[in-house]
PDB file of C-alpha atoms and ligand atoms in Angstrom:
ATOM      1  CA  UNK A   1      32.288   6.731  32.546  1.00  0.00           C
ATOM      2  CA  UNK A   2      31.648   5.369  29.037  1.00  0.00           C
ATOM      3  CA  UNK A   3      28.105   4.314  28.233  1.00  0.00           C
ATOM      4  CA  UNK A   4      26.713   0.871  28.867  1.00  0.00           C
ATOM      5  CA  UNK A   5      26.301  -1.079  25.609  1.00  0.00           C
ATOM      6  CA  UNK A   6      22.785  -2.202  24.722  1.00  0.00           C
ATOM      7  CA  UNK A   7      23.293  -5.676  23.226  1.00  0.00           C
ATOM      8  CA  UNK A   8      20.670  -6.317  20.553  1.00  0.00           C
ATOM      9  CA  UNK A   9      22.103  -9.744  19.785  1.00  0.00           C
ATOM     10  CA  UNK A  10      21.588 -10.956  23.359  1.00  0.00           C
ATOM     11  CA  UNK A  11      18.140  -9.337  23.780  1.00  0.00           C
ATOM     12  CA  UNK A  12      17.002 -10.576  20.366  1.00  0.00           C
ATOM     13  CA  UNK A  13      18.182 -14.143  21.136  1.00  0.00           C
ATOM     14  CA  UNK A  14      16.343 -14.116  24.500  1.00  0.00           C
ATOM     15  CA  UNK A  15      13.156 -12.865  22.842  1.00  0.00           C
ATOM     16  CA  UNK A  16      13.381 -15.550  20.101  1.00  0.00           C
ATOM     17  CA  UNK A  17      13.761 -18.195  22.796  1.00  0.00           C
ATOM     18  CA  UNK A  18      10.607 -16.891  24.523  1.00  0.00           C
ATOM     19  CA  UNK A  19       8.755 -16.895  21.231  1.00  0.00           C
ATOM     20  CA  UNK A  20       9.751 -20.538  20.736  1.00  0.00           C
ATOM     21  CA  UNK A  21       7.300 -21.545  23.511  1.00  0.00           C
ATOM     22  CA  UNK A  22       4.400 -19.820  21.752  1.00  0.00           C
ATOM     23  CA  UNK A  23       5.380 -21.296  18.384  1.00  0.00           C
ATOM     24  CA  UNK A  24       5.419 -24.782  19.929  1.00  0.00           C
ATOM     25  CA  UNK A  25       1.954 -24.209  21.449  1.00  0.00           C
ATOM     26  CA  UNK A  26       0.548 -23.014  18.085  1.00  0.00           C
ATOM     27  CA  UNK A  27       2.046 -26.027  16.336  1.00  0.00           C
ATOM     28  CA  UNK A  28       0.374 -28.322  18.858  1.00  0.00           C
ATOM     29  CA  UNK A  29      -2.936 -26.805  17.718  1.00  0.00           C
ATOM     30  CA  UNK A  30      -1.994 -27.572  14.110  1.00  0.00           C
ATOM     31  CA  UNK A  31      -0.941 -24.014  13.192  1.00  0.00           C
ATOM     32  CA  UNK A  32       2.536 -23.368  11.830  1.00  0.00           C
ATOM     33  CA  UNK A  33       2.979 -19.619  11.388  1.00  0.00           C
ATOM     34  CA  UNK A  34       3.979 -18.918   7.798  1.00  0.00           C
ATOM     35  CA  UNK A  35       5.716 -15.924   6.237  1.00  0.00           C
ATOM     36  CA  UNK A  36       6.049 -15.019   2.546  1.00  0.00           C
ATOM     37  CA  UNK A  37       8.897 -12.640   1.651  1.00  0.00           C
ATOM     38  CA  UNK A  38       8.861 -11.069  -1.759  1.00  0.00           C
ATOM     39  CA  UNK A  39      11.999  -9.645  -3.306  1.00  0.00           C
ATOM     40  CA  UNK A  40      11.660  -7.755  -6.606  1.00  0.00           C
ATOM     41  CA  UNK A  41      14.931  -7.044  -8.413  1.00  0.00           C
ATOM     42  CA  UNK A  42      18.543  -7.491  -7.366  1.00  0.00           C
ATOM     43  CA  UNK A  43      19.290  -4.794  -4.772  1.00  0.00           C
ATOM     44  CA  UNK A  44      22.315  -6.165  -2.934  1.00  0.00           C
ATOM     45  CA  UNK A  45      21.291  -5.002   0.567  1.00  0.00           C
ATOM     46  CA  UNK A  46      17.735  -6.323   0.039  1.00  0.00           C
ATOM     47  CA  UNK A  47      19.126  -9.745  -1.030  1.00  0.00           C
ATOM     48  CA  UNK A  48      21.081  -9.926   2.225  1.00  0.00           C
ATOM     49  CA  UNK A  49      18.076  -8.889   4.368  1.00  0.00           C
ATOM     50  CA  UNK A  50      15.754 -11.355   2.661  1.00  0.00           C
ATOM     51  CA  UNK A  51      18.219 -14.193   3.158  1.00  0.00           C
ATOM     52  CA  UNK A  52      18.525 -13.288   6.865  1.00  0.00           C
ATOM     53  CA  UNK A  53      14.734 -13.264   7.254  1.00  0.00           C
ATOM     54  CA  UNK A  54      14.414 -16.738   5.689  1.00  0.00           C
ATOM     55  CA  UNK A  55      17.200 -18.082   7.916  1.00  0.00           C
ATOM     56  CA  UNK A  56      15.540 -16.617  11.019  1.00  0.00           C
ATOM     57  CA  UNK A  57      12.249 -18.345  10.103  1.00  0.00           C
ATOM     58  CA  UNK A  58      14.057 -21.656   9.655  1.00  0.00           C
ATOM     59  CA  UNK A  59      15.774 -21.321  13.030  1.00  0.00           C
ATOM     60  CA  UNK A  60      12.465 -20.416  14.749  1.00  0.00           C
ATOM     61  CA  UNK A  61      10.604 -23.269  13.085  1.00  0.00           C
ATOM     62  CA  UNK A  62       8.307 -21.029  11.027  1.00  0.00           C
ATOM     63  CA  UNK A  63       7.150 -21.929   7.535  1.00  0.00           C
ATOM     64  CA  UNK A  64       8.435 -19.492   4.932  1.00  0.00           C
ATOM     65  CA  UNK A  65       8.551 -18.876   1.251  1.00  0.00           C
ATOM     66  CA  UNK A  66      10.938 -16.427  -0.374  1.00  0.00           C
ATOM     67  CA  UNK A  67       9.646 -15.350  -3.746  1.00  0.00           C
ATOM     68  CA  UNK A  68      12.181 -13.674  -5.990  1.00  0.00           C
ATOM     69  CA  UNK A  69      10.907 -11.707  -8.982  1.00  0.00           C
ATOM     70  CA  UNK A  70      12.971 -10.121 -11.774  1.00  0.00           C
ATOM     71  CA  UNK A  71      13.657  -6.392 -11.694  1.00  0.00           C
ATOM     72  CA  UNK A  72      11.313  -5.765 -14.598  1.00  0.00           C
ATOM     73  CA  UNK A  73       8.298  -7.403 -12.948  1.00  0.00           C
ATOM     74  CA  UNK A  74       5.155  -5.371 -13.700  1.00  0.00           C
ATOM     75  CA  UNK A  75       2.902  -3.944 -11.004  1.00  0.00           C
ATOM     76  CA  UNK A  76       0.086  -6.207 -12.265  1.00  0.00           C
ATOM     77  CA  UNK A  77       2.246  -9.314 -11.789  1.00  0.00           C
ATOM     78  CA  UNK A  78       3.129  -8.308  -8.223  1.00  0.00           C
ATOM     79  CA  UNK A  79      -0.551  -7.558  -7.502  1.00  0.00           C
ATOM     80  CA  UNK A  80      -1.599 -10.986  -8.768  1.00  0.00           C
ATOM     81  CA  UNK A  81       1.002 -12.647  -6.525  1.00  0.00           C
ATOM     82  CA  UNK A  82      -0.203 -10.650  -3.522  1.00  0.00           C
ATOM     83  CA  UNK A  83      -3.806 -11.688  -4.192  1.00  0.00           C
ATOM     84  CA  UNK A  84      -2.735 -15.365  -4.243  1.00  0.00           C
ATOM     85  CA  UNK A  85      -0.806 -14.962  -0.955  1.00  0.00           C
ATOM     86  CA  UNK A  86      -3.713 -13.093   0.630  1.00  0.00           C
ATOM     87  CA  UNK A  87      -5.847 -16.245   0.225  1.00  0.00           C
ATOM     88  CA  UNK A  88      -3.096 -18.842   0.849  1.00  0.00           C
ATOM     89  CA  UNK A  89      -3.943 -20.523   4.211  1.00  0.00           C
ATOM     90  CA  UNK A  90      -0.304 -21.522   4.837  1.00  0.00           C
ATOM     91  CA  UNK A  91       0.751 -17.884   4.781  1.00  0.00           C
ATOM     92  CA  UNK A  92      -0.057 -15.674   7.789  1.00  0.00           C
ATOM     93  CA  UNK A  93       2.393 -12.857   7.076  1.00  0.00           C
ATOM     94  CA  UNK A  94       3.386 -11.144   3.825  1.00  0.00           C
ATOM     95  CA  UNK A  95       6.377  -8.860   3.453  1.00  0.00           C
ATOM     96  CA  UNK A  96       7.349  -7.024   0.302  1.00  0.00           C
ATOM     97  CA  UNK A  97      10.977  -6.020   0.625  1.00  0.00           C
ATOM     98  CA  UNK A  98      11.541  -2.325  -0.055  1.00  0.00           C
ATOM     99  CA  UNK A  99      12.681  -0.494  -2.105  1.00  0.00           C
ATOM    100  CA  UNK A 100      10.688  -1.651  -5.152  1.00  0.00           C
ATOM    101  CA  UNK A 101      11.743  -0.958  -8.749  1.00  0.00           C
ATOM    102  CA  UNK A 102      10.333   2.318 -10.040  1.00  0.00           C
ATOM    103  CA  UNK A 103       7.706   0.815 -12.418  1.00  0.00           C
ATOM    104  CA  UNK A 104       5.829  -0.360  -9.294  1.00  0.00           C
ATOM    105  CA  UNK A 105       3.969   2.095  -7.098  1.00  0.00           C
ATOM    106  CA  UNK A 106       5.048   1.222  -3.562  1.00  0.00           C
ATOM    107  CA  UNK A 107       1.904   2.425  -1.853  1.00  0.00           C
ATOM    108  CA  UNK A 108      -0.398   0.590  -4.268  1.00  0.00           C
ATOM    109  CA  UNK A 109       1.551  -2.646  -3.622  1.00  0.00           C
ATOM    110  CA  UNK A 110       1.580  -2.244   0.165  1.00  0.00           C
ATOM    111  CA  UNK A 111      -2.112  -1.409   0.217  1.00  0.00           C
ATOM    112  CA  UNK A 112      -2.928  -4.613  -1.670  1.00  0.00           C
ATOM    113  CA  UNK A 113      -1.673  -6.815   1.176  1.00  0.00           C
ATOM    114  CA  UNK A 114      -4.486  -8.089   3.399  1.00  0.00           C
ATOM    115  CA  UNK A 115      -4.035  -5.931   6.522  1.00  0.00           C
ATOM    116  CA  UNK A 116      -4.409  -9.097   8.654  1.00  0.00           C
ATOM    117  CA  UNK A 117      -1.236 -10.415   6.971  1.00  0.00           C
ATOM    118  CA  UNK A 118       0.645  -7.121   6.872  1.00  0.00           C
ATOM    119  CA  UNK A 119       3.463  -8.068   9.282  1.00  0.00           C
ATOM    120  CA  UNK A 120       5.480  -5.007   8.238  1.00  0.00           C
ATOM    121  CA  UNK A 121       2.694  -2.746   9.576  1.00  0.00           C
ATOM    122  CA  UNK A 122       2.817  -0.514   6.534  1.00  0.00           C
ATOM    123  CA  UNK A 123      -0.865  -0.847   5.421  1.00  0.00           C
ATOM    124  CA  UNK A 124      -2.897   2.268   6.386  1.00  0.00           C
ATOM    125  CA  UNK A 125      -5.197   0.112   8.562  1.00  0.00           C
ATOM    126  CA  UNK A 126      -2.243  -0.943  10.704  1.00  0.00           C
ATOM    127  CA  UNK A 127      -0.677   2.546  10.629  1.00  0.00           C
ATOM    128  CA  UNK A 128      -4.019   3.819  11.986  1.00  0.00           C
ATOM    129  CA  UNK A 129      -4.284   1.101  14.646  1.00  0.00           C
ATOM    130  CA  UNK A 130      -0.750   1.773  15.879  1.00  0.00           C
ATOM    131  CA  UNK A 131      -1.436   5.502  15.980  1.00  0.00           C
ATOM    132  CA  UNK A 132      -4.623   4.848  17.965  1.00  0.00           C
ATOM    133  CA  UNK A 133      -2.952   2.373  20.331  1.00  0.00           C
ATOM    134  CA  UNK A 134      -4.924  -0.671  19.130  1.00  0.00           C
ATOM    135  CA  UNK A 135      -2.774  -3.717  19.998  1.00  0.00           C
ATOM    136  CA  UNK A 136      -4.263  -5.815  17.167  1.00  0.00           C
ATOM    137  CA  UNK A 137      -2.392  -3.599  14.670  1.00  0.00           C
ATOM    138  CA  UNK A 138       1.038  -4.712  13.492  1.00  0.00           C
ATOM    139  CA  UNK A 139       3.876  -2.547  14.769  1.00  0.00           C
ATOM    140  CA  UNK A 140       6.621  -1.953  12.172  1.00  0.00           C
ATOM    141  CA  UNK A 141       9.517  -4.253  13.125  1.00  0.00           C
ATOM    142  CA  UNK A 142      12.306  -1.690  13.574  1.00  0.00           C
ATOM    143  CA  UNK A 143      10.575   0.752  15.967  1.00  0.00           C
ATOM    144  CA  UNK A 144       8.959  -2.241  17.727  1.00  0.00           C
ATOM    145  CA  UNK A 145      12.470  -3.642  18.237  1.00  0.00           C
ATOM    146  CA  UNK A 146      13.740  -0.278  19.563  1.00  0.00           C
ATOM    147  CA  UNK A 147      10.850  -0.187  22.046  1.00  0.00           C
ATOM    148  CA  UNK A 148      11.751  -3.692  23.242  1.00  0.00           C
ATOM    149  CA  UNK A 149      15.419  -2.697  23.647  1.00  0.00           C
ATOM    150  CA  UNK A 150      14.294   0.176  25.897  1.00  0.00           C
ATOM    151  CA  UNK A 151      11.897  -2.010  27.886  1.00  0.00           C
ATOM    152  CA  UNK A 152      14.345  -4.825  28.368  1.00  0.00           C
ATOM    153  CA  UNK A 153      17.234  -2.600  29.420  1.00  0.00           C
ATOM    154  CA  UNK A 154      14.964  -0.926  31.994  1.00  0.00           C
ATOM    155  CA  UNK A 155      14.934   2.490  30.328  1.00  0.00           C
ATOM    156  CA  UNK A 156      11.928   4.428  31.673  1.00  0.00           C
ATOM    157  CA  UNK A 157      10.041   6.063  28.809  1.00  0.00           C
ATOM    158  CA  UNK A 158       7.157   7.366  30.933  1.00  0.00           C
ATOM    159  CA  UNK A 159       7.543  11.127  31.250  1.00  0.00           C
ATOM    160  CA  UNK A 160      10.901  11.079  29.465  1.00  0.00           C
ATOM    161  CA  UNK A 161      11.657  13.393  26.594  1.00  0.00           C
ATOM    162  CA  UNK A 162      12.282  11.189  23.549  1.00  0.00           C
ATOM    163  CA  UNK A 163      13.701  12.848  20.443  1.00  0.00           C
ATOM    164  CA  UNK A 164      13.338  10.888  17.209  1.00  0.00           C
ATOM    165  CA  UNK A 165      15.621  12.049  14.368  1.00  0.00           C
ATOM    166  CA  UNK A 166      14.060  10.968  11.080  1.00  0.00           C
ATOM    167  CA  UNK A 167      10.433  10.794   9.857  1.00  0.00           C
ATOM    168  CA  UNK A 168      10.388   7.809   7.511  1.00  0.00           C
ATOM    169  CA  UNK A 169       7.298   5.577   7.349  1.00  0.00           C
ATOM    170  CA  UNK A 170       9.508   2.597   8.257  1.00  0.00           C
ATOM    171  CA  UNK A 171      11.115   4.002  11.408  1.00  0.00           C
ATOM    172  CA  UNK A 172      10.650   7.613  12.508  1.00  0.00           C
ATOM    173  CA  UNK A 173       6.867   8.089  12.262  1.00  0.00           C
ATOM    174  CA  UNK A 174       5.883   4.724  13.783  1.00  0.00           C
ATOM    175  CA  UNK A 175       8.621   5.177  16.431  1.00  0.00           C
ATOM    176  CA  UNK A 176       6.993   8.405  17.526  1.00  0.00           C
ATOM    177  CA  UNK A 177       3.556   6.727  17.595  1.00  0.00           C
ATOM    178  CA  UNK A 178       4.800   3.879  19.804  1.00  0.00           C
ATOM    179  CA  UNK A 179       6.544   6.219  22.285  1.00  0.00           C
ATOM    180  CA  UNK A 180       3.335   8.265  22.542  1.00  0.00           C
ATOM    181  CA  UNK A 181       1.090   5.259  23.318  1.00  0.00           C
ATOM    182  CA  UNK A 182      -0.261   4.833  26.822  1.00  0.00           C
ATOM    183  CA  UNK A 183       1.494   1.849  28.444  1.00  0.00           C
ATOM    184  CA  UNK A 184       4.871   0.228  28.964  1.00  0.00           C
ATOM    185  CA  UNK A 185       7.457   1.586  26.534  1.00  0.00           C
ATOM    186  CA  UNK A 186       5.204   4.575  25.896  1.00  0.00           C
ATOM    187  CA  UNK A 187       4.013   7.709  27.713  1.00  0.00           C
ATOM    188  CA  UNK A 188       6.999   9.692  26.509  1.00  0.00           C
ATOM    189  CA  UNK A 189       7.012  13.320  25.462  1.00  0.00           C
ATOM    190  CA  UNK A 190       8.027  13.033  21.822  1.00  0.00           C
ATOM    191  CA  UNK A 191       9.824  15.433  19.509  1.00  0.00           C
ATOM    192  CA  UNK A 192      10.339  14.401  15.886  1.00  0.00           C
ATOM    193  CA  UNK A 193      13.210  16.088  13.983  1.00  0.00           C
ATOM    194  CA  UNK A 194      14.004  15.620  10.314  1.00  0.00           C
ATOM    195  CA  UNK A 195      16.138  16.964   7.454  1.00  0.00           C
ATOM    196  CA  UNK A 196      14.324  20.322   7.463  1.00  0.00           C
ATOM    197  CA  UNK A 197      14.426  20.886  11.221  1.00  0.00           C
ATOM    198  CA  UNK A 198      16.168  24.172  12.086  1.00  0.00           C
ATOM    199  CA  UNK A 199      18.862  23.928  14.777  1.00  0.00           C
ATOM    200  CA  UNK A 200      18.559  20.176  15.111  1.00  0.00           C
ATOM    201  CA  UNK A 201      21.329  20.022  17.718  1.00  0.00           C
ATOM    202  CA  UNK A 202      19.282  22.196  20.063  1.00  0.00           C
ATOM    203  CA  UNK A 203      16.572  19.531  20.004  1.00  0.00           C
ATOM    204  CA  UNK A 204      18.832  16.472  20.302  1.00  0.00           C
ATOM    205  CA  UNK A 205      20.579  18.002  23.333  1.00  0.00           C
ATOM    206  CA  UNK A 206      17.266  18.013  25.178  1.00  0.00           C
ATOM    207  CA  UNK A 207      16.677  14.276  24.685  1.00  0.00           C
ATOM    208  CA  UNK A 208      16.619  11.853  27.609  1.00  0.00           C
ATOM    209  CA  UNK A 209      16.191   9.191  24.924  1.00  0.00           C
ATOM    210  CA  UNK A 210      17.670   9.961  21.497  1.00  0.00           C
ATOM    211  CA  UNK A 211      16.629   7.721  18.623  1.00  0.00           C
ATOM    212  CA  UNK A 212      18.428   8.364  15.331  1.00  0.00           C
ATOM    213  CA  UNK A 213      17.150   7.098  11.977  1.00  0.00           C
ATOM    214  CA  UNK A 214      18.080   9.671   9.427  1.00  0.00           C
ATOM    215  CA  UNK A 215      20.269   7.603   7.137  1.00  0.00           C
ATOM    216  CA  UNK A 216      23.340   9.832   7.306  1.00  0.00           C
ATOM    217  CA  UNK A 217      26.612   8.270   8.491  1.00  0.00           C
ATOM    218  CA  UNK A 218      27.775   9.597  11.896  1.00  0.00           C
ATOM    219  CA  UNK A 219      25.330  12.516  11.699  1.00  0.00           C
ATOM    220  CA  UNK A 220      24.922  12.823  15.499  1.00  0.00           C
ATOM    221  CA  UNK A 221      28.167  13.878  17.149  1.00  0.00           C
ATOM    222  CA  UNK A 222      29.012  13.737  20.848  1.00  0.00           C
ATOM    223  CA  UNK A 223      28.239  17.410  21.435  1.00  0.00           C
ATOM    224  CA  UNK A 224      24.654  16.790  20.223  1.00  0.00           C
ATOM    225  CA  UNK A 225      23.990  14.323  23.056  1.00  0.00           C
ATOM    226  CA  UNK A 226      22.848  15.319  26.553  1.00  0.00           C
ATOM    227  CA  UNK A 227      25.099  13.836  29.272  1.00  0.00           C
ATOM    228  CA  UNK A 228      23.463  10.654  30.592  1.00  0.00           C
ATOM    229  CA  UNK A 229      21.096  10.241  27.628  1.00  0.00           C
ATOM    230  CA  UNK A 230      20.158   6.839  26.180  1.00  0.00           C
ATOM    231  CA  UNK A 231      21.151   6.737  22.501  1.00  0.00           C
ATOM    232  CA  UNK A 232      19.560   4.310  20.030  1.00  0.00           C
ATOM    233  CA  UNK A 233      21.240   4.257  16.613  1.00  0.00           C
ATOM    234  CA  UNK A 234      19.071   2.814  13.876  1.00  0.00           C
ATOM    235  CA  UNK A 235      21.408   3.723  11.013  1.00  0.00           C
ATOM    236  CA  UNK A 236      23.388   1.210   9.002  1.00  0.00           C
ATOM    237  CA  UNK A 237      25.700   2.907   6.516  1.00  0.00           C
ATOM    238  CA  UNK A 238      28.581   1.589   4.485  1.00  0.00           C
ATOM    239  CA  UNK A 239      31.612   3.912   4.441  1.00  0.00           C
ATOM    240  CA  UNK A 240      34.729   3.321   2.384  1.00  0.00           C
ATOM    241  CA  UNK A 241      37.610   1.822   4.393  1.00  0.00           C
ATOM    242  CA  UNK A 242      40.562   0.558   2.396  1.00  0.00           C
ATOM    243  CA  UNK A 243      42.013  -1.036   5.556  1.00  0.00           C
ATOM    244  CA  UNK A 244      39.142  -3.552   5.560  1.00  0.00           C
ATOM    245  CA  UNK A 245      39.099  -6.660   3.405  1.00  0.00           C
ATOM    246  CA  UNK A 246      35.659  -5.773   1.936  1.00  0.00           C
ATOM    247  CA  UNK A 247      36.820  -2.165   1.348  1.00  0.00           C
ATOM    248  CA  UNK A 248      34.134  -0.703   3.605  1.00  0.00           C
ATOM    249  CA  UNK A 249      32.909  -0.701   7.202  1.00  0.00           C
ATOM    250  CA  UNK A 250      29.498  -0.243   8.752  1.00  0.00           C
ATOM    251  CA  UNK A 251      28.746   2.852  10.777  1.00  0.00           C
ATOM    252  CA  UNK A 252      25.540   4.099  12.300  1.00  0.00           C
ATOM    253  CA  UNK A 253      23.930   7.515  12.148  1.00  0.00           C
ATOM    254  CA  UNK A 254      25.699   8.382  15.429  1.00  0.00           C
ATOM    255  CA  UNK A 255      29.428   9.016  15.903  1.00  0.00           C
ATOM    256  CA  UNK A 256      29.755   6.095  18.308  1.00  0.00           C
ATOM    257  CA  UNK A 257      33.201   6.827  19.788  1.00  0.00           C
ATOM    258  CA  UNK A 258      32.107  10.371  20.761  1.00  0.00           C
ATOM    259  CA  UNK A 259      28.548   9.589  21.838  1.00  0.00           C
ATOM    260  CA  UNK A 260      29.551   6.742  24.105  1.00  0.00           C
ATOM    261  CA  UNK A 261      31.642   9.136  26.221  1.00  0.00           C
ATOM    262  CA  UNK A 262      28.537  11.280  26.910  1.00  0.00           C
ATOM    263  CA  UNK A 263      25.581   8.861  26.951  1.00  0.00           C
ATOM    264  CA  UNK A 264      24.619   6.517  29.775  1.00  0.00           C
ATOM    265  CA  UNK A 265      23.690   3.715  27.375  1.00  0.00           C
ATOM    266  CA  UNK A 266      24.070   3.287  23.624  1.00  0.00           C
ATOM    267  CA  UNK A 267      23.421   0.698  20.892  1.00  0.00           C
ATOM    268  CA  UNK A 268      26.426  -0.376  18.764  1.00  0.00           C
ATOM    269  CA  UNK A 269      26.286  -0.748  14.957  1.00  0.00           C
ATOM    270  CA  UNK A 270      26.227  -3.585  14.110  1.00  0.00           C
ATOM    271  CA  UNK A 271      24.762  -5.579  16.991  1.00  0.00           C
ATOM    272  CA  UNK A 272      22.230  -3.074  18.341  1.00  0.00           C
ATOM    273  CA  UNK A 273      18.904  -2.443  16.583  1.00  0.00           C
ATOM    274  CA  UNK A 274      19.622  -4.715  13.577  1.00  0.00           C
ATOM    275  CA  UNK A 275      19.139  -8.108  15.300  1.00  0.00           C
ATOM    276  CA  UNK A 276      15.935  -6.816  16.907  1.00  0.00           C
ATOM    277  CA  UNK A 277      14.269  -6.019  13.570  1.00  0.00           C
ATOM    278  CA  UNK A 278      14.194  -9.614  12.423  1.00  0.00           C
ATOM    279  CA  UNK A 279      13.186 -10.814  15.873  1.00  0.00           C
ATOM    280  CA  UNK A 280      10.134  -8.490  15.783  1.00  0.00           C
ATOM    281  CA  UNK A 281       9.229  -9.699  12.292  1.00  0.00           C
ATOM    282  CA  UNK A 282       9.025 -13.211  13.768  1.00  0.00           C
ATOM    283  CA  UNK A 283       6.864 -11.859  16.610  1.00  0.00           C
ATOM    284  CA  UNK A 284       4.526 -10.171  14.117  1.00  0.00           C
ATOM    285  CA  UNK A 285       4.246 -13.365  12.058  1.00  0.00           C
ATOM    286  CA  UNK A 286       3.280 -15.292  15.192  1.00  0.00           C
ATOM    287  CA  UNK A 287       0.794 -12.534  16.123  1.00  0.00           C
ATOM    288  CA  UNK A 288      -0.712 -12.818  12.643  1.00  0.00           C
ATOM    289  CA  UNK A 289      -1.070 -16.602  12.963  1.00  0.00           C
ATOM    290  CA  UNK A 290      -2.642 -16.228  16.427  1.00  0.00           C
ATOM    291  CA  UNK A 291      -5.085 -13.550  15.266  1.00  0.00           C
ATOM    292  CA  UNK A 292      -5.914 -15.508  12.081  1.00  0.00           C
ATOM    293  CA  UNK A 293      -6.828 -18.511  14.256  1.00  0.00           C
ATOM    294  CA  UNK A 294      -9.148 -16.360  16.411  1.00  0.00           C
ATOM    295  CA  UNK A 295     -10.798 -14.336  13.668  1.00  0.00           C
TER     296      UNK A 295
HETATM  297  N1  GUN B 301      13.543  -2.174   3.681  1.00  0.00           N
HETATM  298  C1  GUN B 301      14.207  -1.585   4.692  1.00  0.00           C
HETATM  299  N2  GUN B 301      13.582  -1.831   5.877  1.00  0.00           N
HETATM  300  C2  GUN B 301      12.495  -2.562   5.559  1.00  0.00           C
HETATM  301  C3  GUN B 301      11.457  -3.135   6.348  1.00  0.00           C
HETATM  302  O1  GUN B 301      11.381  -2.977   7.590  1.00  0.00           O
HETATM  303  N3  GUN B 301      10.547  -3.835   5.684  1.00  0.00           N
HETATM  304  C4  GUN B 301      10.566  -3.988   4.336  1.00  0.00           C
HETATM  305  N4  GUN B 301       9.582  -4.686   3.772  1.00  0.00           N
HETATM  306  N5  GUN B 301      11.488  -3.482   3.582  1.00  0.00           N
HETATM  307  C5  GUN B 301      12.470  -2.771   4.188  1.00  0.00           C
END
């Protein structure tokens, strides 16, 4: 039987509706959660993501500012902007869209964000809190969204063997940390594979829950999936397709048509993890506003 589809659009929409109640309650207390999104340069994919983040804030009733800087912005200029946003009372969350142009040191920029406003969860203080299971830390939006997909489709992580393919700071590493935490959506036995893992298919075939974020189109084939596994595909890759009007189509890091014959449940691309990422950014912005009010 082909796998059940895990619908990120539906789960994301339901979660945004739930969040609406909390946003309304905060607004009654005179707090409108505010997000600043900074885009440096003209990376096409980043422009699309930043636009989607602004639109999601509008729809949720959050205050937002999108600040676009030219591709030759200096590190000092970005730092000065971050300092201003750190002290701006209308702004509870700050997000610097990655990647940054090469004249800017990414870590130095991310470390300059006030950790209480670091809704991406990339500041070492939040990385540490998430690793230690401290719920006041911000969980990076993509793995946080994956965890919610698992929770809300009733996938039991406790005692399950979760295999994460990819070790990026944005997805793989924080994903492993969340699955290891004690509590709902955690308590898994976690294996992390990456580009240097020997015999990667031997690991993926042991996964009850297989989470793939390696950035290689259709890397995981059907024979790499254990029958009955839950497959979460974080990849978004453009591949040439002359039959499409745009000349390309989107595929994940998993060969969907093969994997869905073997798995018990699977996320599609698009419409799986993608819509959850922006939803969780909204959640983190609301968390930041709530924590700022109680500091
Ligand atoms: N670029 C790709 N993914 C992300 C993300 O989650 N946050 C930011 N800031 N940039 C990204």
